[in-house]
Amino acid sequence: MKKFLKLAVAGLLIAGGTSVAMAEGVDVSVDSIFTALSSSSNLQATVDNLVASGANPQAIVSVAAAAGIPLNTVKELQVCKNSASADANVLGASCMRQSSITTAYAAGANDPMKFLPASAAGKVKKQETK
C-alpha cells in the first residue's frame, strides 16, 4: 500500500510540474491546435492566435483538414506570419499562398490520423484473452 501511495504522490508531482511548464509557454501541439480549431467560433482569430504563439502554419491547415473544416472555409482564412527585423525598423508578413494551403489541406485530409489527437481515434477496445 505504501508503494502505491508513493507512486501516486510522484505522479501528482510530475503532473503538477508539467502543467506549470505548459502555463509558462503556449502549447502549439497538434492536440491543442485541434482543440482550438474545433471549438472556435471565429476561425480567423483562432488562426491568428495560433500563428502568433508559434504554431506552424502548414500544421494549422493540415489539422483543420483532419478536423473536417471545409476547404473553402480554410481558403478564406489569412494564414500569415508576422516578422520584424532585429532593430524593429522593418516589419513584414508572409502569408501562405492558395496552392500551399491546398497542399497542406490535402496532407491533412489524406492522413487524418497523423494530425488528430489520439482521443479522436476512438475508444481503445479491450483485447480478448484466451
Coordinates of N, CA, C and O in Angstrom, one line a residue:
M1 N 0.8 -1.2 0.0 CA 0.0 0.0 0.0 C 0.9 1.3 0.0 O 0.5 2.2 -0.7
K2 N 2.0 1.2 0.7 CA 2.9 2.4 0.8 C 3.5 2.6 -0.6 O 3.7 3.8 -1.0
K3 N 3.8 1.6 -1.3 CA 4.4 1.7 -2.6 C 3.4 2.4 -3.6 O 3.8 3.3 -4.3
F4 N 2.1 2.0 -3.5 CA 1.1 2.7 -4.3 C 1.0 4.1 -3.9 O 0.9 5.0 -4.8
L5 N 1.0 4.5 -2.7 CA 0.9 5.9 -2.2 C 2.1 6.7 -2.7 O 1.9 7.8 -3.2
K6 N 3.3 6.1 -2.7 CA 4.5 6.8 -3.2 C 4.4 7.1 -4.7 O 4.7 8.2 -5.1
L7 N 3.9 6.1 -5.4 CA 3.8 6.3 -6.8 C 2.7 7.3 -7.2 O 2.9 8.1 -8.1
A8 N 1.6 7.3 -6.4 CA 0.6 8.3 -6.6 C 1.1 9.7 -6.4 O 0.8 10.7 -7.1
V9 N 1.8 9.9 -5.3 CA 2.4 11.2 -5.0 C 3.4 11.6 -6.0 O 3.4 12.8 -6.5
A10 N 4.2 10.7 -6.5 CA 5.2 11.0 -7.5 C 4.5 11.4 -8.8 O 4.9 12.4 -9.5
G11 N 3.4 10.7 -9.1 CA 2.7 11.1 -10.3 C 2.0 12.4 -10.3 O 2.0 13.2 -11.2
L12 N 1.5 12.8 -9.1 CA 0.9 14.1 -8.9 C 2.0 15.2 -9.0 O 1.8 16.3 -9.6
L13 N 3.2 15.0 -8.5 CA 4.3 16.0 -8.6 C 4.7 16.2 -10.1 O 4.9 17.3 -10.5
I14 N 4.8 15.1 -10.8 CA 5.2 15.2 -12.2 C 4.1 15.9 -13.0 O 4.4 16.8 -13.8
A15 N 2.8 15.6 -12.7 CA 1.7 16.2 -13.4 C 1.7 17.7 -13.1 O 1.4 18.6 -14.0
G16 N 1.9 18.1 -11.8 CA 1.9 19.5 -11.5 C 3.1 20.2 -12.1 O 2.9 21.3 -12.6
G17 N 4.2 19.6 -12.2 CA 5.4 20.2 -12.9 C 5.1 20.4 -14.4 O 5.5 21.4 -15.0
T18 N 4.4 19.5 -15.0 CA 4.1 19.6 -16.4 C 3.1 20.7 -16.7 O 3.3 21.5 -17.6
S19 N 2.1 20.8 -15.8 CA 1.1 21.9 -16.0 C 1.7 23.3 -15.8 O 1.4 24.3 -16.4
V20 N 2.7 23.4 -14.9 CA 3.4 24.7 -14.7 C 4.2 25.0 -15.9 O 4.2 26.1 -16.4
A21 N 4.9 24.0 -16.5 CA 5.7 24.2 -17.7 C 4.8 24.7 -18.8 O 5.2 25.5 -19.6
M22 N 3.6 24.1 -18.9 CA 2.7 24.4 -20.0 C 2.1 25.8 -19.8 O 1.9 26.5 -20.8
A23 N 2.0 26.3 -18.6 CA 1.4 27.6 -18.3 C 2.4 28.7 -18.7 O 2.0 29.8 -19.1
E24 N 3.7 28.4 -18.6 CA 4.7 29.4 -19.0 C 4.8 29.6 -20.5 O 4.9 30.7 -20.9
G25 N 4.7 28.6 -21.3 CA 4.7 28.7 -22.8 C 3.4 28.3 -23.3 O 2.6 27.5 -22.8
V26 N 3.0 28.8 -24.5 CA 1.8 28.4 -25.1 C 2.0 27.1 -25.8 O 2.9 26.9 -26.5
D27 N 1.0 26.2 -25.6 CA 1.1 24.9 -26.2 C 0.6 24.9 -27.7 O -0.5 25.4 -27.9
V28 N 1.5 24.6 -28.6 CA 1.1 24.6 -30.0 C 1.2 23.2 -30.6 O 1.6 23.0 -31.7
S29 N 0.9 22.2 -29.8 CA 0.9 20.8 -30.2 C -0.3 20.5 -31.1 O -1.2 21.3 -31.2
V30 N -0.3 19.4 -31.8 CA -1.4 19.0 -32.7 C -2.7 19.0 -31.8 O -3.7 19.4 -32.3
D31 N -2.6 18.4 -30.6 CA -3.8 18.3 -29.8 C -4.4 19.7 -29.5 O -5.6 19.9 -29.6
S32 N -3.5 20.7 -29.1 CA -4.1 22.0 -28.8 C -4.6 22.7 -30.0 O -5.6 23.5 -29.9
I33 N -3.9 22.5 -31.2 CA -4.4 23.2 -32.4 C -5.8 22.6 -32.8 O -6.7 23.3 -33.1
F34 N -5.9 21.3 -32.7 CA -7.2 20.6 -33.0 C -8.3 21.1 -32.1 O -9.4 21.4 -32.5
T35 N -8.0 21.2 -30.8 CA -9.0 21.6 -29.8 C -9.4 23.1 -30.1 O -10.6 23.4 -30.1
A36 N -8.4 23.9 -30.4 CA -8.7 25.3 -30.6 C -9.5 25.5 -31.9 O -10.5 26.3 -31.9
L37 N -9.2 24.8 -33.0 CA -9.9 24.9 -34.2 C -11.3 24.3 -34.1 O -12.3 24.9 -34.7
S38 N -11.4 23.2 -33.5 CA -12.8 22.5 -33.5 C -13.7 23.2 -32.5 O -14.9 23.0 -32.7
S39 N -13.2 24.0 -31.5 CA -14.1 24.7 -30.6 C -14.2 26.1 -30.9 O -14.8 26.9 -30.1
S40 N -13.7 26.6 -32.0 CA -13.6 28.0 -32.3 C -14.9 28.5 -32.9 O -15.5 27.9 -33.8
S41 N -15.3 29.7 -32.5 CA -16.5 30.4 -33.2 C -16.0 31.4 -34.2 O -16.7 31.8 -35.0
N42 N -14.7 31.8 -34.1 CA -14.1 32.8 -35.0 C -12.8 32.2 -35.5 O -11.7 32.3 -34.8
L43 N -12.8 31.4 -36.6 CA -11.6 30.7 -37.1 C -10.4 31.7 -37.3 O -9.3 31.3 -37.1
Q44 N -10.7 32.8 -37.9 CA -9.6 33.7 -38.3 C -8.9 34.2 -37.0 O -7.6 34.2 -37.0
A45 N -9.6 34.6 -36.0 CA -8.9 35.0 -34.7 C -8.2 33.8 -34.1 O -7.1 34.0 -33.6
T46 N -8.7 32.6 -34.2 CA -8.0 31.5 -33.6 C -6.7 31.2 -34.4 O -5.7 30.9 -33.8
V47 N -6.8 31.2 -35.7 CA -5.6 31.0 -36.5 C -4.5 32.1 -36.2 O -3.3 31.8 -36.1
D48 N -5.0 33.3 -36.1 CA -4.0 34.4 -35.8 C -3.3 34.2 -34.4 O -2.1 34.4 -34.3
N49 N -4.1 33.8 -33.4 CA -3.5 33.5 -32.1 C -2.6 32.3 -32.2 O -1.5 32.3 -31.6
L50 N -2.9 31.3 -32.9 CA -2.0 30.1 -33.0 C -0.7 30.5 -33.7 O 0.4 30.1 -33.3
V51 N -0.8 31.2 -34.8 CA 0.4 31.6 -35.5 C 1.3 32.5 -34.7 O 2.5 32.4 -34.6
A52 N 0.6 33.5 -33.9 CA 1.4 34.4 -33.0 C 2.0 33.6 -31.9 O 3.1 34.0 -31.4
S53 N 1.5 32.5 -31.5 CA 2.0 31.6 -30.5 C 3.2 30.7 -31.0 O 3.8 30.1 -30.2
G54 N 3.4 30.7 -32.3 CA 4.5 30.0 -32.8 C 4.1 28.7 -33.5 O 5.0 27.9 -33.8
A55 N 2.8 28.5 -33.8 CA 2.4 27.2 -34.4 C 2.8 27.3 -35.9 O 2.8 28.4 -36.5
N56 N 3.1 26.2 -36.5 CA 3.5 26.1 -37.9 C 2.2 26.3 -38.7 O 1.2 25.6 -38.6
P57 N 2.2 27.3 -39.7 CA 1.0 27.5 -40.5 C 0.6 26.3 -41.3 O -0.6 26.0 -41.4
Q58 N 1.5 25.5 -41.8 CA 1.1 24.3 -42.6 C 0.4 23.3 -41.6 O -0.5 22.6 -42.0
A59 N 0.9 23.2 -40.4 CA 0.3 22.3 -39.5 C -1.1 22.7 -39.1 O -2.0 21.9 -39.0
I60 N -1.3 24.0 -39.0 CA -2.7 24.5 -38.7 C -3.6 24.1 -39.8 O -4.7 23.6 -39.5
V61 N -3.2 24.3 -41.1 CA -4.1 24.0 -42.2 C -4.3 22.5 -42.2 O -5.5 22.0 -42.5
S62 N -3.3 21.7 -42.0 CA -3.5 20.2 -42.0 C -4.4 19.7 -40.9 O -5.2 18.8 -41.1
V63 N -4.2 20.3 -39.8 CA -5.1 19.9 -38.6 C -6.6 20.3 -38.9 O -7.5 19.6 -38.6
A64 N -6.7 21.5 -39.6 CA -8.1 21.9 -40.0 C -8.7 20.9 -40.9 O -9.9 20.6 -40.8
A65 N -7.9 20.4 -41.8 CA -8.4 19.4 -42.8 C -8.8 18.1 -42.0 O -9.9 17.5 -42.3
A66 N -8.0 17.7 -41.1 CA -8.2 16.5 -40.3 C -9.4 16.7 -39.4 O -10.1 15.7 -39.1
A67 N -9.7 17.9 -39.0 CA -10.8 18.2 -38.1 C -12.1 18.3 -38.9 O -13.2 18.4 -38.3
G68 N -12.0 18.3 -40.2 CA -13.2 18.3 -41.0 C -13.7 19.7 -41.4 O -14.9 19.8 -41.8
I69 N -12.9 20.7 -41.3 CA -13.3 22.0 -41.7 C -13.2 22.0 -43.2 O -12.2 21.6 -43.8
P70 N -14.2 22.5 -43.9 CA -14.2 22.5 -45.4 C -13.1 23.3 -46.0 O -12.7 24.3 -45.4
L71 N -12.6 22.9 -47.1 CA -11.5 23.5 -47.8 C -11.9 25.0 -48.2 O -11.0 25.9 -48.0
N72 N -13.1 25.2 -48.6 CA -13.5 26.6 -48.9 C -13.3 27.5 -47.7 O -12.9 28.7 -47.9
T73 N -13.7 27.1 -46.5 CA -13.6 27.9 -45.3 C -12.1 28.1 -45.0 O -11.7 29.3 -44.6
V74 N -11.2 27.1 -45.2 CA -9.8 27.3 -44.9 C -9.2 28.2 -45.9 O -8.3 29.0 -45.6
K75 N -9.6 28.2 -47.2 CA -9.0 29.0 -48.2 C -9.4 30.5 -48.0 O -8.6 31.4 -48.4
E76 N -10.5 30.8 -47.3 CA -10.9 32.2 -46.9 C -10.0 32.8 -45.8 O -10.0 34.0 -45.6
L77 N -9.3 31.9 -45.1 CA -8.5 32.4 -43.9 C -7.2 33.0 -44.4 O -6.6 32.6 -45.4
Q78 N -6.8 34.0 -43.7 CA -5.5 34.6 -43.9 C -4.5 34.0 -43.0 O -4.5 34.2 -41.8
V79 N -3.6 33.1 -43.5 CA -2.7 32.4 -42.7 C -1.3 33.1 -42.9 O -0.6 32.8 -43.8
C80 N -1.1 34.1 -42.0 CA 0.1 34.9 -42.2 C 1.0 34.9 -40.9 O 0.5 34.8 -39.8
K81 N 2.3 35.0 -41.2 CA 3.3 35.0 -40.1 C 3.9 36.4 -40.1 O 4.5 36.7 -41.2
N82 N 3.8 37.1 -39.1 CA 4.5 38.4 -39.0 C 5.9 38.3 -38.5 O 6.3 37.4 -37.8
S83 N 6.7 39.2 -39.0 CA 8.1 39.2 -38.7 C 8.6 40.6 -38.5 O 8.1 41.6 -39.1
A84 N 9.7 40.8 -37.7 CA 10.3 42.1 -37.5 C 11.8 41.9 -37.5 O 12.3 40.9 -37.1
S85 N 12.5 43.0 -38.0 CA 13.9 42.9 -38.0 C 14.5 43.1 -36.6 O 13.7 43.4 -35.7
A86 N 15.7 42.9 -36.4 CA 16.3 43.0 -35.0 C 16.1 44.4 -34.4 O 15.9 44.5 -33.2
D87 N 16.2 45.4 -35.3 CA 16.1 46.8 -34.7 C 14.6 47.2 -34.8 O 14.3 48.4 -34.5
A88 N 13.7 46.4 -35.3 CA 12.3 46.7 -35.4 C 12.0 47.8 -36.4 O 10.9 48.5 -36.3
N89 N 12.9 48.1 -37.3 CA 12.6 49.1 -38.3 C 11.8 48.6 -39.5 O 11.1 49.3 -40.1
V90 N 12.0 47.3 -39.7 CA 11.4 46.7 -40.9 C 10.4 45.6 -40.4 O 10.8 44.7 -39.7
L91 N 9.1 45.8 -40.7 CA 8.1 44.8 -40.3 C 7.6 44.2 -41.6 O 7.6 44.8 -42.7
G92 N 7.3 42.9 -41.5 CA 6.8 42.2 -42.7 C 5.9 41.1 -42.3 O 5.7 40.7 -41.1
A93 N 5.2 40.6 -43.3 CA 4.3 39.5 -43.1 C 4.4 38.5 -44.3 O 4.4 39.0 -45.4
S94 N 4.5 37.3 -44.0 CA 4.5 36.3 -45.1 C 3.2 35.4 -44.9 O 3.0 34.9 -43.9
C95 N 2.4 35.4 -46.0 CA 1.2 34.7 -46.0 C 1.3 33.5 -46.9 O 2.0 33.5 -47.8
M96 N 0.6 32.4 -46.5 CA 0.6 31.2 -47.3 C -0.2 31.5 -48.6 O -1.2 32.1 -48.6
R97 N 0.3 31.0 -49.7 CA -0.4 31.1 -50.9 C -1.5 30.0 -51.0 O -1.5 29.0 -50.3
Q98 N -2.4 30.3 -51.9 CA -3.5 29.3 -52.0 C -3.1 27.9 -52.4 O -3.7 27.0 -51.9
S99 N -2.1 27.8 -53.2 CA -1.6 26.5 -53.6 C -1.0 25.8 -52.4 O -1.1 24.6 -52.2
S100 N -0.3 26.5 -51.5 CA 0.3 25.9 -50.3 C -0.7 25.5 -49.4 O -0.6 24.5 -48.7
I101 N -1.8 26.3 -49.3 CA -2.9 26.0 -48.4 C -3.6 24.7 -48.9 O -3.9 23.8 -48.1
T102 N -3.8 24.6 -50.2 CA -4.4 23.4 -50.8 C -3.5 22.1 -50.5 O -4.0 21.1 -50.2
T103 N -2.2 22.3 -50.7 CA -1.3 21.2 -50.5 C -1.3 20.7 -49.0 O -1.4 19.5 -48.7
A104 N -1.3 21.7 -48.1 CA -1.3 21.3 -46.7 C -2.6 20.7 -46.3 O -2.7 19.8 -45.5
Y105 N -3.7 21.2 -46.9 CA -5.0 20.7 -46.6 C -5.1 19.2 -47.1 O -5.7 18.4 -46.4
A106 N -4.6 19.0 -48.2 CA -4.6 17.6 -48.8 C -3.8 16.7 -47.9 O -4.2 15.5 -47.7
A107 N -2.7 17.1 -47.3 CA -1.9 16.3 -46.4 C -2.8 15.9 -45.2 O -2.7 14.7 -44.8
G108 N -3.5 16.8 -44.7 CA -4.3 16.5 -43.5 C -5.5 15.7 -43.8 O -5.9 14.8 -43.0
A109 N -6.1 15.9 -45.0 CA -7.3 15.1 -45.4 C -6.9 13.7 -45.8 O -7.6 12.7 -45.5
N110 N -5.7 13.5 -46.3 CA -5.3 12.1 -46.8 C -4.7 11.3 -45.6 O -4.8 10.1 -45.7
D111 N -4.2 12.0 -44.6 CA -3.7 11.2 -43.4 C -4.2 11.9 -42.1 O -3.4 12.4 -41.4
P112 N -5.5 11.8 -41.9 CA -6.0 12.5 -40.7 C -5.5 11.9 -39.4 O -5.4 12.7 -38.4
M113 N -5.1 10.7 -39.3 CA -4.6 10.1 -38.0 C -3.3 10.8 -37.6 O -3.0 10.8 -36.4
K114 N -2.6 11.3 -38.5 CA -1.3 12.0 -38.2 C -1.6 13.3 -37.5 O -0.8 13.8 -36.7
F115 N -2.7 13.9 -37.8 CA -3.0 15.3 -37.3 C -4.1 15.3 -36.3 O -4.3 16.4 -35.8
L116 N -4.7 14.2 -36.0 CA -5.8 14.2 -34.9 C -5.2 13.8 -33.6 O -4.3 12.9 -33.6
P117 N -5.7 14.3 -32.5 CA -5.3 13.8 -31.2 C -5.7 12.3 -31.0 O -6.7 11.9 -31.7
A118 N -5.0 11.6 -30.2 CA -5.3 10.2 -30.0 C -6.7 9.9 -29.5 O -7.3 8.9 -29.8
S119 N -7.2 10.9 -28.7 CA -8.6 10.7 -28.2 C -9.6 10.7 -29.3 O -10.7 10.1 -29.2
A120 N -9.3 11.3 -30.5 CA -10.3 11.4 -31.5 C -10.4 10.1 -32.3 O -11.3 9.9 -33.1
A121 N -9.4 9.2 -32.1 CA -9.3 8.0 -32.9 C -10.4 7.0 -32.4 O -10.6 6.0 -33.0
G122 N -11.0 7.3 -31.2 CA -12.0 6.4 -30.7 C -11.5 5.7 -29.4 O -10.3 5.8 -29.1
K123 N -12.4 5.0 -28.8 CA -12.0 4.3 -27.5 C -11.2 3.1 -27.9 O -11.4 2.4 -28.9
V124 N -10.3 2.8 -27.0 CA -9.5 1.6 -27.1 C -10.3 0.4 -26.8 O -11.0 0.3 -25.8
K125 N -10.3 -0.6 -27.7 CA -11.1 -1.8 -27.5 C -10.2 -2.8 -26.7 O -9.0 -2.9 -27.0
K126 N -10.9 -3.4 -25.8 CA -10.1 -4.4 -25.0 C -9.9 -5.6 -25.8 O -10.8 -6.1 -26.5
Q127 N -8.7 -6.2 -25.7 CA -8.4 -7.4 -26.4 C -8.9 -8.6 -25.6 O -8.9 -8.6 -24.4
E128 N -9.4 -9.5 -26.4 CA -9.9 -10.8 -25.7 C -8.8 -11.6 -25.2 O -7.8 -11.8 -25.9
T129 N -8.9 -12.1 -24.1 CA -7.9 -13.1 -23.5 C -8.4 -14.5 -23.7 O -9.6 -14.8 -23.6
K130 N -7.5 -15.3 -24.1 CA -7.8 -16.7 -24.3 C -7.4 -17.6 -23.2 O -6.5 -17.4 -22.5

